[in-house]
């Protein structure tokens, strides 16, 4: 498992030379959200497509 410092270095190494601070922050944000998603998968906190559709349609019809 990579440390936060290693992840930041890896992201920085893959940014283009002309990258902005916003580009770097966005890359970090995306990485964080991916990590959260993988953690949710590992811990069983997911929904099927059908469950999501039912939840969304149920809220719209209410």
Short mmCIF file of C-alpha atoms in Angstrom, two decimals:
data_model
loop_
_atom_site.label_atom_id
_atom_site.label_comp_id
_atom_site.label_asym_id
_atom_site.label_seq_id
_atom_site.Cartn_x
_atom_site.Cartn_y
_atom_site.Cartn_z
CA UNK A 1 0.00 0.00 0.00
CA UNK A 2 1.34 3.39 -0.99
CA UNK A 3 1.66 6.21 1.48
CA UNK A 4 -0.02 9.55 0.76
CA UNK A 5 3.40 11.04 0.01
CA UNK A 6 4.11 8.31 -2.55
CA UNK A 7 0.70 8.83 -4.18
CA UNK A 8 1.29 12.57 -4.46
CA UNK A 9 4.73 11.99 -6.00
CA UNK A 10 3.24 9.51 -8.47
CA UNK A 11 0.50 11.92 -9.49
CA UNK A 12 3.00 14.78 -9.86
CA UNK A 13 5.26 12.61 -12.01
CA UNK A 14 2.38 11.91 -14.41
CA UNK A 15 1.18 15.49 -14.79
CA UNK A 16 2.22 17.32 -17.96
CA UNK A 17 4.85 20.04 -17.63
CA UNK A 18 2.26 22.77 -18.29
CA UNK A 19 -0.12 21.47 -15.57
CA UNK A 20 -1.71 24.01 -13.25
CA UNK A 21 -2.43 23.83 -9.54
CA UNK A 22 -6.05 23.15 -10.49
CA UNK A 23 -4.95 20.18 -12.62
CA UNK A 24 -2.95 18.78 -9.71
CA UNK A 25 -5.79 19.29 -7.23
CA UNK A 26 -8.26 17.64 -9.60
CA UNK A 27 -5.95 14.64 -10.05
CA UNK A 28 -5.68 14.28 -6.26
CA UNK A 29 -9.46 14.61 -5.89
CA UNK A 30 -10.09 11.90 -8.49
CA UNK A 31 -7.57 9.60 -6.82
CA UNK A 32 -9.23 10.15 -3.44
CA UNK A 33 -12.68 9.35 -4.83
CA UNK A 34 -11.36 6.20 -6.53
CA UNK A 35 -9.81 5.04 -3.26
CA UNK A 36 -13.12 5.65 -1.47
CA UNK A 37 -14.97 3.68 -4.15
CA UNK A 38 -12.58 0.73 -3.93
CA UNK A 39 -12.93 0.77 -0.13
CA UNK A 40 -16.73 0.71 -0.50
CA UNK A 41 -16.46 -2.27 -2.85
CA UNK A 42 -14.20 -4.14 -0.42
CA UNK A 43 -16.62 -3.49 2.44
CA UNK A 44 -19.76 -4.40 0.49
CA UNK A 45 -21.25 -0.91 0.40
CA UNK A 46 -22.57 -1.08 -3.15
CA UNK A 47 -25.90 -1.15 -4.97
CA UNK A 48 -27.03 -2.98 -8.08
CA UNK A 49 -28.20 -1.00 -11.11
CA UNK A 50 -31.77 -2.07 -10.31
CA UNK A 51 -31.51 -0.85 -6.70
CA UNK A 52 -30.22 2.53 -7.84
CA UNK A 53 -33.01 2.90 -10.41
CA UNK A 54 -35.64 2.00 -7.81
CA UNK A 55 -34.23 4.51 -5.32
CA UNK A 56 -34.07 7.29 -7.91
CA UNK A 57 -37.48 6.60 -9.40
CA UNK A 58 -39.00 6.23 -5.94
CA UNK A 59 -37.74 9.68 -4.94
CA UNK A 60 -38.99 11.21 -8.19
CA UNK A 61 -42.46 9.75 -7.80
CA UNK A 62 -42.79 10.87 -4.19
#
